[in-house]
Amino acid sequence: MNRIQTIAGLRENPEVDVLVIGGGINGISVFRELALQGVDVLLAEKGDYCGGASAALSRMVHGGLRYLENGEFKLVRESLLERDRLLKNAPHYVAPLPTTVPIFDLFSGMANGAVRFLGLSRRPGRRGALVIKSGLAMYDFFTAARRLVPTHKFRSRAETLKVWPAINPAIRNSATYYDAWVSHPERLGTEMLRDTMNQKPSARALNYARVSLGDASLALNDELSGETVAVKPRLVVNATGGWIDLTNSAIGAVAPKLMGGTKGSHLIVDNRELHDALDGHMIYYENEDGRICILFPYLGKVLVGSTDIRVDDPDRARCEDDERQYIRQSLSFVFPGIEIADADIVFQFTGVRPLPISQDSFTGRIPRDHFCELIEGTGIVPPTLCMIGGKWTTFRSFGELAADIVLERLCRQRIVGTENLPIGGGRHFPMAPEKWCAERAAAHGLSLDRMRSLFERYGTAADAVAAYLAAGQDELLPGSDYYSAREIRYLIANEYVEQLEDLLLRRTTIAITGALTYDLLDAVLDILAVEKSWDAARKAFERADFLALLQRQHGVDLDQLSQKEQGRSAECASTRKSA
């Protein structure tokens, strides 16, 4: 069912069993859970799917080692279980990640950890070898029955410096364990939507659709056309994360303040020395103030983060200059000999963690677990179930929890589970990817390199993409080594693309990897304008709006990026000439 059909259907019959507000990963999860049980469910997202906090995670799929200090054992156990499920259900996007913890003390953190565990207020302090050893032993214990990744390993100072010679020489030991990372989190959300609506065609979802309180019902405003239609759900699921309080206010749900989110900012760094120094590992380290930071190889660059700062208005959250400096300073602590220049930062992003309201003076101690709060309806406002807290790793179990509450309220029974349900291109994932790519490349008449790049982006869904590409001219976009014009048309036709930012920020990795240029931007915009029948004025607006968004939210100035690339090209040419 396309956008026009969905809005026309609501115009004809506004009644629906459940309205899910929020198209982030948790909203999509509960939408999938309910749709698969046969519930008449509509999802409405005011922006693009996975365009908020779900696009701004640390790209980690993890148990939450540090949550053990707060006594959140249930959350860690659940997170590790969901991590392992994602390794099986979405192997095209979620993969094991060797993670190394630099250790600078032996006994530090034992008293501090005990005080935090008892619930007393205490700021973070250094964690010594014994504390880290205890946490990793518990990690291994929680996953012993389904061992998918190796157990942890300790290294001496000499062994550590041999593997990571650039690391801070004050190190005493290091510990390596395995968690996981996600390469395309926004795409995973989109694939869940496609899977659900392909299996249950009656399930409906709209991006760029804002919900508010109307005269006699809730009102759904199509942000693209300006049309407003009534919607009359029996129950609302508020899955808007850091925006939950704002959403409750907009739909007339009377509730106390529920959220107390914090923002986490991250940098994408293009620095070959730093990338190589990591040796394929994530470095999970403490800054000098005791706050946990991370850095790991990400799509040829390095992801570094993060901050943890209270934020009142999630719409205004962005990475500020002092956060960039904090993150760079933390890097200088763990790799003191590697300098990160301003020009090395090719992208930045900030997300608001959907944490429950808390008066704790230290944001790191706010619980990361999830729960649901039901607000009873009044008048034309239906009962509203608010999904509070949670982390990206546990989206499936959180969606399951919310769906089961809804099913009980609707007097419905669960008929299918999602624990072992593959997602998108994780379905029929090959044991030998190289062989699969070679066979599919031959079948579609594509080069092996082209098929490999498609497989990296889409998993086994690359077969359908390749078939589409093979049916026409598959020419790469100007300035791109990977994306073609025909591939962009496929994404527009099949993945709910409505604006330029949807393509460049979420359906592809063009912007986040620092690969965007004016030529590439304009080539994609030209294709989108043709497919959407935009006139020159709309094209000009999209271009200006996107460039402003890049600068404001992601610190990207295409003029500076172009100058950097020109400098690198000149350097490469000089090197070749000398050789």
Coordinates of C-alpha atoms in Angstrom, one line a residue:
M1 CA 0.0 0.0 0.0
N2 CA 1.6 3.3 -1.1
R3 CA 1.3 6.7 0.6
I4 CA -1.6 7.9 -1.5
Q5 CA -3.6 4.7 -0.9
T6 CA -2.8 4.9 2.9
I7 CA -4.1 8.5 3.2
A8 CA -7.1 7.7 1.0
G9 CA -8.0 4.7 3.2
L10 CA -7.8 6.8 6.3
R11 CA -10.0 9.5 4.7
E12 CA -12.6 6.8 4.0
N13 CA -12.3 5.0 7.3
P14 CA -10.3 6.7 10.1
E15 CA -10.8 3.9 12.6
V16 CA -7.7 1.7 13.5
D17 CA -7.0 -0.6 16.3
V18 CA -3.5 0.8 17.2
L19 CA -1.7 4.0 16.2
V20 CA 2.1 3.8 16.7
I21 CA 3.5 7.3 16.9
G22 CA 7.3 7.3 16.2
G23 CA 9.1 5.5 13.4
G24 CA 12.4 5.0 15.1
I25 CA 13.7 1.5 15.8
N26 CA 11.4 0.9 18.8
G27 CA 8.3 2.2 17.0
I28 CA 9.1 0.0 14.0
S29 CA 9.7 -3.0 16.3
V30 CA 6.3 -2.7 18.0
F31 CA 4.6 -2.0 14.6
R32 CA 6.1 -5.3 13.3
E33 CA 5.1 -7.2 16.4
L34 CA 1.5 -6.1 16.3
A35 CA 1.1 -6.4 12.5
L36 CA 2.4 -10.0 12.6
Q37 CA -0.3 -10.8 15.1
G38 CA -3.0 -9.6 12.7
V39 CA -3.6 -6.3 14.5
D40 CA -4.9 -3.4 12.4
V41 CA -2.0 -1.0 13.0
L42 CA -0.9 2.3 11.6
L43 CA 2.6 3.8 12.2
A44 CA 3.1 7.6 11.8
E45 CA 6.5 9.3 11.9
K46 CA 6.9 13.1 11.8
G47 CA 10.2 12.9 10.0
D48 CA 11.9 10.0 8.2
Y49 CA 12.0 6.5 9.5
C50 CA 15.0 6.1 11.9
G51 CA 15.8 9.7 11.4
G52 CA 16.2 10.7 15.0
A53 CA 18.0 8.9 17.8
S54 CA 17.9 5.7 15.9
A55 CA 20.3 7.2 13.4
A56 CA 22.6 8.5 16.0
L57 CA 23.6 5.5 18.1
S58 CA 27.2 4.5 18.7
R59 CA 26.8 1.8 16.1
M60 CA 27.4 -0.8 18.9
V61 CA 25.2 -3.8 19.5
H62 CA 26.3 -4.7 23.0
G63 CA 25.4 -6.0 26.5
G64 CA 26.4 -2.9 28.3
L65 CA 29.4 -3.9 30.3
R66 CA 29.4 -0.7 32.4
Y67 CA 25.7 -1.3 33.4
L68 CA 26.9 -4.0 35.7
E69 CA 28.2 -1.4 38.1
N70 CA 24.7 0.0 38.5
G71 CA 23.4 -3.5 39.3
E72 CA 21.4 -3.7 36.0
F73 CA 22.1 -7.4 35.6
K74 CA 18.7 -8.1 34.0
L75 CA 19.4 -5.5 31.3
V76 CA 22.8 -6.8 30.6
R77 CA 21.6 -10.4 30.3
E78 CA 18.7 -9.3 28.0
S79 CA 21.0 -7.2 25.9
L80 CA 23.4 -10.0 25.4
L81 CA 20.6 -12.3 24.4
E82 CA 19.3 -9.7 21.9
R83 CA 22.8 -9.1 20.6
D84 CA 23.2 -12.8 19.8
R85 CA 19.8 -12.8 18.1
L86 CA 20.8 -10.0 15.9
L87 CA 24.0 -11.7 15.0
K88 CA 21.8 -14.5 13.7
N89 CA 18.9 -12.6 12.3
A90 CA 20.7 -9.7 10.7
P91 CA 24.2 -11.0 9.9
H92 CA 24.4 -8.6 6.9
Y93 CA 24.5 -5.6 9.2
V94 CA 25.4 -6.9 12.6
A95 CA 28.8 -8.6 13.1
P96 CA 31.2 -9.5 16.0
L97 CA 33.5 -6.8 17.1
P98 CA 36.7 -7.5 19.1
T99 CA 36.7 -4.9 21.9
T100 CA 39.8 -4.0 23.9
V101 CA 39.8 -2.3 27.3
P102 CA 43.1 -0.5 28.2
I103 CA 43.8 -0.9 31.9
F104 CA 46.0 1.5 33.9
D105 CA 45.5 0.2 37.5
L106 CA 45.1 -3.0 39.4
F107 CA 42.7 -2.3 42.2
S108 CA 41.1 1.0 41.2
G109 CA 37.3 1.1 41.1
M110 CA 36.6 -1.6 43.6
A111 CA 35.3 0.7 46.4
N112 CA 33.7 3.1 43.9
G113 CA 31.9 0.3 42.1
A114 CA 30.6 -1.1 45.4
V115 CA 29.2 2.3 46.4
R116 CA 27.5 2.7 43.0
F117 CA 26.1 -0.8 43.3
L118 CA 24.6 0.0 46.6
G119 CA 22.8 3.0 45.0
L120 CA 24.7 5.8 46.6
S121 CA 25.7 8.8 44.6
R122 CA 29.3 8.6 43.4
R123 CA 30.9 10.0 40.3
P124 CA 32.9 7.5 38.1
G125 CA 36.4 6.6 38.9
R126 CA 39.0 4.5 37.2
R127 CA 38.3 0.8 36.8
G128 CA 41.2 -1.4 37.6
A129 CA 42.1 -4.8 36.3
L130 CA 40.2 -6.7 39.0
V131 CA 36.9 -4.8 38.5
I132 CA 37.2 -5.3 34.7
K133 CA 38.0 -9.0 35.1
S134 CA 34.9 -9.5 37.3
G135 CA 32.7 -7.8 34.7
L136 CA 34.0 -9.7 31.8
A137 CA 33.7 -13.0 33.7
M138 CA 30.0 -12.2 34.2
Y139 CA 29.7 -11.4 30.5
D140 CA 31.1 -14.8 29.6
F141 CA 28.8 -16.5 32.2
F142 CA 25.7 -14.8 30.7
T143 CA 26.5 -16.2 27.2
A144 CA 27.9 -19.6 28.2
A145 CA 24.9 -21.5 27.0
R146 CA 25.0 -20.1 23.4
R147 CA 28.6 -19.3 22.8
L148 CA 28.7 -17.2 19.5
V149 CA 31.9 -15.2 20.2
P150 CA 35.2 -16.0 22.0
T151 CA 35.5 -15.5 25.7
H152 CA 37.6 -12.6 27.1
K153 CA 41.4 -12.5 27.2
F154 CA 43.8 -10.5 29.3
R155 CA 47.2 -9.2 28.0
S156 CA 50.3 -8.0 29.8
R157 CA 51.7 -4.5 29.2
A158 CA 54.3 -5.9 26.8
E159 CA 51.8 -7.9 24.8
T160 CA 49.4 -5.0 24.6
L161 CA 52.1 -2.6 23.3
K162 CA 53.2 -5.2 20.7
V163 CA 49.7 -5.3 19.2
W164 CA 48.9 -1.5 19.8
P165 CA 52.3 0.3 19.8
A166 CA 50.6 3.7 19.6
I167 CA 48.5 3.2 22.8
N168 CA 49.3 5.2 25.9
P169 CA 52.5 3.7 27.3
A170 CA 51.3 4.1 30.9
I171 CA 49.1 1.1 30.3
R172 CA 49.4 -1.8 32.7
N173 CA 47.2 -4.5 31.0
S174 CA 44.5 -4.8 28.5
A175 CA 41.5 -7.1 28.2
T176 CA 39.8 -8.1 25.0
Y177 CA 36.3 -9.4 24.7
Y178 CA 33.7 -9.5 21.9
D179 CA 30.5 -7.5 21.4
A180 CA 29.1 -6.5 18.0
W181 CA 28.6 -3.5 15.8
V182 CA 26.0 -2.5 13.3
S183 CA 27.0 -1.1 9.9
H184 CA 23.7 0.3 8.6
P185 CA 21.3 0.8 11.5
E186 CA 18.9 3.0 9.6
R187 CA 18.6 0.5 6.8
L188 CA 17.9 -2.3 9.2
G189 CA 14.8 -0.3 10.4
T190 CA 13.7 0.2 6.8
E191 CA 14.1 -3.5 6.0
M192 CA 11.9 -4.4 9.0
L193 CA 9.2 -2.1 7.7
R194 CA 9.4 -3.6 4.2
D195 CA 9.4 -7.2 5.6
T196 CA 6.3 -6.4 7.7
M197 CA 4.3 -4.7 5.0
N198 CA 5.2 -7.4 2.4
Q199 CA 4.0 -10.1 4.8
K200 CA 1.0 -8.1 6.1
P201 CA -0.2 -5.8 3.2
S202 CA -3.0 -4.3 5.5
A203 CA -0.3 -2.9 7.9
R204 CA 0.2 0.8 7.1
A205 CA 3.1 3.2 7.8
L206 CA 3.7 6.8 6.9
N207 CA 6.8 8.9 7.3
Y208 CA 6.5 12.7 7.3
A209 CA 3.2 12.4 9.0
R210 CA 2.6 14.4 12.3
V211 CA -0.1 13.5 14.8
S212 CA -1.9 16.1 16.9
L213 CA -5.2 16.6 18.7
G214 CA -8.1 17.5 16.3
D215 CA -11.6 18.7 16.9
A216 CA -13.3 15.3 17.3
S217 CA -10.4 12.8 17.0
L218 CA -6.7 12.7 16.6
A219 CA -5.5 14.3 13.4
L220 CA -2.8 13.1 11.0
N221 CA -1.1 15.8 9.0
D222 CA 0.7 14.8 5.8
E223 CA 3.8 17.1 6.0
L224 CA 4.4 16.6 2.3
S225 CA 1.0 17.5 0.9
G226 CA -0.4 19.5 3.8
E227 CA -3.5 17.4 3.9
T228 CA -5.0 16.5 7.3
V229 CA -7.1 13.4 7.9
A230 CA -8.8 12.1 11.0
V231 CA -7.5 9.0 12.7
K232 CA -9.5 7.2 15.5
P233 CA -7.4 4.5 17.2
R234 CA -8.6 2.3 20.0
L235 CA -5.1 2.7 21.6
V236 CA -2.0 4.8 20.9
V237 CA 1.6 3.6 21.4
N238 CA 3.9 6.6 22.0
A239 CA 7.3 5.4 20.7
T240 CA 8.9 8.8 20.2
G241 CA 11.8 8.3 22.6
G242 CA 13.2 11.7 23.8
W243 CA 10.0 13.4 22.3
I244 CA 7.5 11.4 24.5
D245 CA 6.5 14.3 26.7
L246 CA 6.1 16.6 23.6
T247 CA 4.1 13.9 21.8
N248 CA 1.8 13.4 24.8
S249 CA 1.1 17.2 24.9
A250 CA 0.5 17.3 21.2
I251 CA -2.2 14.5 21.3
G252 CA -3.8 15.7 24.5
A253 CA -2.6 12.8 26.7
V254 CA -2.5 14.0 30.2
A255 CA 0.6 12.7 32.0
P256 CA 3.4 13.9 34.3
K257 CA 6.8 14.5 32.8
L258 CA 8.3 11.1 31.9
M259 CA 11.5 11.8 30.1
G260 CA 15.0 13.1 31.1
G261 CA 17.1 12.4 28.1
T262 CA 20.8 13.0 27.6
K263 CA 22.5 13.6 24.3
G264 CA 25.4 11.6 23.0
S265 CA 27.6 13.1 20.3
H266 CA 30.0 11.2 18.0
L267 CA 32.6 12.1 15.4
I268 CA 33.5 10.2 12.2
V269 CA 37.3 10.7 11.7
D270 CA 39.2 10.2 8.5
N271 CA 42.7 9.6 9.8
R272 CA 44.6 6.6 8.4
E273 CA 47.1 6.5 11.2
L274 CA 44.4 6.2 13.8
H275 CA 42.5 3.7 11.7
D276 CA 45.5 1.4 11.4
A277 CA 46.5 1.9 15.1
L278 CA 43.2 0.2 16.1
D279 CA 44.2 -3.1 14.4
G280 CA 40.5 -3.9 13.7
H281 CA 39.4 -3.5 17.4
M282 CA 37.1 -1.2 19.2
I283 CA 39.0 0.5 22.0
Y284 CA 36.6 0.9 24.9
Y285 CA 38.4 3.2 27.3
E286 CA 38.0 5.6 30.2
N287 CA 38.8 9.3 29.7
E288 CA 40.7 10.9 32.5
D289 CA 37.4 11.9 34.2
G290 CA 36.3 8.3 34.3
R291 CA 33.7 8.6 31.6
I292 CA 33.5 5.7 29.1
C293 CA 34.5 6.5 25.5
I294 CA 34.8 4.3 22.4
L295 CA 36.6 4.3 19.0
F296 CA 36.5 1.7 16.3
P297 CA 36.9 1.3 12.6
Y298 CA 33.7 2.2 10.8
L299 CA 33.3 1.8 7.0
G300 CA 36.9 2.8 6.3
K301 CA 36.9 5.6 8.8
V302 CA 36.9 5.8 12.6
L303 CA 33.9 6.4 14.9
V304 CA 34.7 8.2 18.1
G305 CA 32.4 9.1 21.0
S306 CA 30.6 9.9 23.1
T307 CA 29.3 12.6 25.4
D308 CA 26.4 12.2 27.9
I309 CA 24.8 15.6 28.5
R310 CA 21.3 16.5 29.7
V311 CA 19.1 18.0 27.1
D312 CA 15.7 19.7 27.4
D313 CA 14.7 20.1 23.8
P314 CA 15.6 17.1 21.6
D315 CA 14.9 19.0 18.4
R316 CA 17.8 21.4 19.3
A317 CA 20.3 18.7 20.2
R318 CA 23.6 18.9 18.2
C319 CA 27.3 18.4 18.7
E320 CA 28.7 21.6 20.1
D321 CA 32.3 22.8 19.9
D322 CA 33.1 21.8 23.5
E323 CA 31.9 18.3 22.8
R324 CA 34.2 18.0 19.8
Q325 CA 37.1 19.2 21.9
Y326 CA 36.1 16.7 24.7
I327 CA 36.1 13.8 22.3
R328 CA 39.4 14.8 20.7
Q329 CA 41.0 15.3 24.1
S330 CA 39.8 11.8 25.1
L331 CA 41.6 10.4 22.0
S332 CA 44.8 12.2 22.9
F333 CA 44.7 10.3 26.2
V334 CA 44.4 6.8 24.8
F335 CA 46.6 7.5 21.7
P336 CA 48.8 10.4 22.8
G337 CA 51.0 10.4 19.7
I338 CA 48.2 10.6 17.1
E339 CA 46.9 14.1 16.4
I340 CA 43.4 14.6 15.0
A341 CA 43.0 17.8 12.9
D342 CA 39.8 19.6 12.3
A343 CA 39.9 18.6 8.7
D344 CA 40.0 14.9 9.7
I345 CA 36.4 15.1 11.1
V346 CA 34.2 14.4 8.1
F347 CA 30.9 14.0 9.9
Q348 CA 29.4 14.3 13.3
F349 CA 26.0 13.3 14.8
T350 CA 24.1 13.6 18.0
G351 CA 21.3 11.5 19.4
V352 CA 19.1 11.9 22.4
R353 CA 19.0 8.8 24.7
P354 CA 15.3 8.2 25.7
L355 CA 16.0 8.0 29.4
P356 CA 13.4 8.2 32.2
I357 CA 13.3 11.4 34.2
S358 CA 15.9 11.3 37.0
Q359 CA 17.4 13.7 39.6
D360 CA 20.7 11.9 39.7
S361 CA 23.6 14.3 39.5
F362 CA 25.6 12.0 37.3
T363 CA 23.9 11.1 34.0
G364 CA 25.9 7.8 33.7
R365 CA 23.9 6.4 36.6
I366 CA 20.4 6.9 35.0
P367 CA 19.0 3.4 34.4
R368 CA 19.2 2.3 30.7
D369 CA 16.5 -0.3 31.1
H370 CA 13.1 0.0 29.4
F371 CA 9.5 -0.1 30.6
C372 CA 6.0 1.0 29.5
E373 CA 3.7 3.5 31.1
L374 CA 0.0 3.4 30.3
I375 CA -2.0 6.7 30.3
E376 CA -5.7 6.2 30.4
G377 CA -7.8 8.0 27.8
T378 CA -10.0 11.0 28.4
G379 CA -12.7 12.1 26.0
I380 CA -11.5 11.8 22.4
V381 CA -8.0 11.0 23.5
P382 CA -7.5 7.2 23.5
P383 CA -5.4 5.3 26.1
T384 CA -1.7 5.9 25.4
L385 CA 1.1 3.4 26.1
C386 CA 4.5 5.2 26.4
M387 CA 7.7 3.3 25.7
I388 CA 10.3 4.7 28.1
G389 CA 14.0 4.1 28.1
G390 CA 15.7 1.3 26.3
K391 CA 18.7 1.0 24.0
W392 CA 19.1 0.1 20.3
T393 CA 20.3 -3.4 21.0
T394 CA 17.1 -4.4 22.8
F395 CA 14.6 -2.9 20.3
R396 CA 13.1 -6.4 19.5
S397 CA 12.4 -7.3 23.1
F398 CA 11.1 -3.8 23.9
G399 CA 8.8 -4.0 21.0
E400 CA 7.6 -7.4 22.1
L401 CA 7.0 -6.1 25.7
A402 CA 4.9 -3.2 24.4
A403 CA 3.0 -5.4 21.9
D404 CA 2.1 -7.9 24.6
I405 CA 0.6 -5.1 26.8
V406 CA -1.4 -3.9 23.8
L407 CA -2.6 -7.4 22.9
E408 CA -3.8 -7.9 26.4
R409 CA -5.7 -4.6 26.3
L410 CA -7.3 -5.6 23.0
C411 CA -8.1 -9.1 24.3
R412 CA -6.0 -10.6 21.5
Q413 CA -3.6 -13.5 21.6
R414 CA 0.0 -13.6 20.3
I415 CA 0.2 -16.0 17.4
V416 CA 3.9 -15.6 16.3
G417 CA 7.2 -14.7 17.8
T418 CA 10.1 -12.7 16.3
E419 CA 13.0 -14.2 18.3
N420 CA 14.3 -16.1 15.3
L421 CA 12.8 -14.0 12.5
P422 CA 15.5 -13.0 9.9
I423 CA 15.5 -9.3 8.9
G424 CA 15.7 -8.2 5.2
G425 CA 19.0 -9.2 3.6
G426 CA 19.8 -11.5 6.6
R427 CA 17.4 -14.0 5.2
H428 CA 19.0 -17.1 3.7
F429 CA 22.4 -15.6 4.5
P430 CA 25.2 -17.7 2.9
M431 CA 27.8 -19.6 4.8
A432 CA 30.3 -18.7 2.0
P433 CA 29.5 -15.1 1.0
E434 CA 32.3 -15.0 -1.6
K435 CA 30.9 -18.0 -3.4
W436 CA 27.4 -16.5 -3.3
C437 CA 28.6 -13.2 -4.7
A438 CA 30.4 -14.9 -7.5
E439 CA 27.3 -17.0 -8.5
R440 CA 25.0 -14.0 -8.4
A441 CA 27.4 -11.8 -10.3
A442 CA 27.6 -14.3 -13.1
A443 CA 23.8 -14.7 -13.0
H444 CA 23.2 -11.0 -13.4
G445 CA 26.2 -10.1 -15.6
L446 CA 27.8 -7.9 -13.1
S447 CA 31.4 -7.7 -12.0
L448 CA 32.4 -9.6 -8.9
D449 CA 33.5 -6.3 -7.2
R450 CA 30.1 -4.7 -8.0
M451 CA 28.3 -7.7 -6.5
R452 CA 30.5 -7.6 -3.4
S453 CA 29.6 -4.0 -2.8
L454 CA 25.9 -4.7 -3.2
F455 CA 26.2 -7.6 -0.8
E456 CA 27.9 -5.4 1.8
R457 CA 25.1 -2.9 1.6
Y458 CA 22.0 -5.2 1.3
G459 CA 23.0 -8.7 2.3
T460 CA 21.0 -11.3 0.3
A461 CA 18.6 -8.6 -0.8
A462 CA 21.4 -7.6 -3.1
D463 CA 20.1 -10.3 -5.5
A464 CA 16.9 -8.2 -6.1
V465 CA 18.9 -5.0 -6.4
A466 CA 21.4 -6.7 -8.9
A467 CA 18.5 -7.9 -11.0
Y468 CA 17.1 -4.4 -11.2
L469 CA 20.6 -3.0 -12.1
A470 CA 21.1 -5.6 -14.8
A471 CA 17.9 -4.6 -16.5
G472 CA 19.3 -1.2 -17.4
Q473 CA 22.4 0.9 -17.6
D474 CA 24.3 0.7 -14.3
E475 CA 26.7 3.7 -14.4
L476 CA 28.3 4.9 -11.3
L477 CA 27.4 8.4 -10.0
P478 CA 30.0 11.1 -10.5
G479 CA 32.6 11.0 -7.7
S480 CA 31.3 7.7 -6.3
D481 CA 33.1 4.4 -6.4
Y482 CA 30.1 2.4 -5.3
Y483 CA 26.6 3.9 -6.0
S484 CA 25.1 4.1 -9.4
A485 CA 22.2 6.2 -10.8
R486 CA 20.1 3.1 -11.3
E487 CA 20.7 1.9 -7.7
I488 CA 19.4 5.3 -6.4
R489 CA 16.3 4.9 -8.5
Y490 CA 15.8 1.4 -6.9
L491 CA 16.0 3.0 -3.4
I492 CA 13.5 5.7 -4.3
A493 CA 11.0 3.2 -5.7
N494 CA 11.3 0.7 -2.9
E495 CA 12.4 2.3 0.3
Y496 CA 9.9 5.2 1.2
V497 CA 12.3 8.0 0.1
E498 CA 10.6 11.4 0.2
Q499 CA 13.4 13.9 0.6
L500 CA 17.0 14.3 -0.4
E501 CA 18.3 13.8 3.2
D502 CA 16.5 10.3 3.2
L503 CA 18.9 9.1 0.5
L504 CA 22.1 10.8 1.4
L505 CA 21.9 10.3 5.2
R506 CA 20.0 7.1 5.8
R507 CA 19.4 4.8 2.7
T508 CA 23.0 5.2 1.8
T509 CA 26.3 5.8 3.6
I510 CA 27.4 8.6 1.3
A511 CA 27.3 11.4 3.8
I512 CA 28.4 9.6 7.0
T513 CA 31.6 8.3 5.3
G514 CA 32.6 11.8 4.1
A515 CA 32.1 10.8 0.5
L516 CA 29.7 13.5 -0.4
T517 CA 30.6 16.2 -3.0
Y518 CA 28.6 18.8 -4.9
D519 CA 28.7 16.7 -8.0
L520 CA 27.4 13.7 -6.2
L521 CA 24.8 15.6 -4.4
D522 CA 23.5 17.2 -7.5
A523 CA 23.5 13.9 -9.4
V524 CA 21.3 12.3 -6.7
L525 CA 19.1 15.4 -6.5
D526 CA 18.5 15.3 -10.3
I527 CA 17.4 11.7 -10.1
L528 CA 15.1 12.3 -7.1
A529 CA 13.6 15.4 -8.8
V530 CA 12.7 13.3 -11.9
E531 CA 11.2 10.5 -9.9
K532 CA 9.2 12.8 -7.7
S533 CA 8.3 15.3 -10.6
W534 CA 9.7 18.3 -8.7
D535 CA 10.0 21.6 -10.4
A536 CA 13.1 23.9 -10.3
A537 CA 11.9 25.7 -7.3
R538 CA 11.4 22.5 -5.3
K539 CA 14.8 21.2 -6.4
A540 CA 16.5 24.5 -5.3
F541 CA 14.7 24.3 -1.9
E542 CA 15.7 20.7 -1.3
R543 CA 19.4 21.5 -2.1
A544 CA 19.6 24.5 0.1
D545 CA 17.7 22.8 2.9
F546 CA 19.9 19.8 2.9
L547 CA 23.2 21.8 2.8
A548 CA 21.9 23.8 5.8
L549 CA 21.1 20.6 7.6
L550 CA 24.5 19.1 6.9
Q551 CA 26.2 22.2 8.3
R552 CA 23.9 22.6 11.3
Q553 CA 23.6 19.0 12.5
H554 CA 26.6 17.2 11.0
G555 CA 29.3 19.9 10.8
V556 CA 29.8 19.2 7.1
D557 CA 31.0 22.0 4.8
L558 CA 31.2 20.6 1.3
D559 CA 33.7 23.3 0.3
Q560 CA 36.1 22.2 3.0
L561 CA 35.6 18.5 2.1
S562 CA 36.2 19.3 -1.6
Q563 CA 39.5 21.1 -0.7
K564 CA 40.6 18.2 1.4
E565 CA 39.9 15.7 -1.4
Q566 CA 41.7 17.9 -3.9
G567 CA 44.7 18.0 -1.6
R568 CA 44.7 14.2 -1.3
S569 CA 44.4 13.8 -5.1
A570 CA 47.4 16.1 -5.6
E571 CA 49.4 14.2 -3.0
C572 CA 48.6 10.8 -4.6
A573 CA 49.5 12.2 -8.0
S574 CA 52.8 13.5 -6.7
T575 CA 53.5 10.1 -5.1
R576 CA 52.8 8.3 -8.4
K577 CA 55.0 10.7 -10.3
S578 CA 57.9 10.2 -7.8
A579 CA 57.5 6.4 -8.1

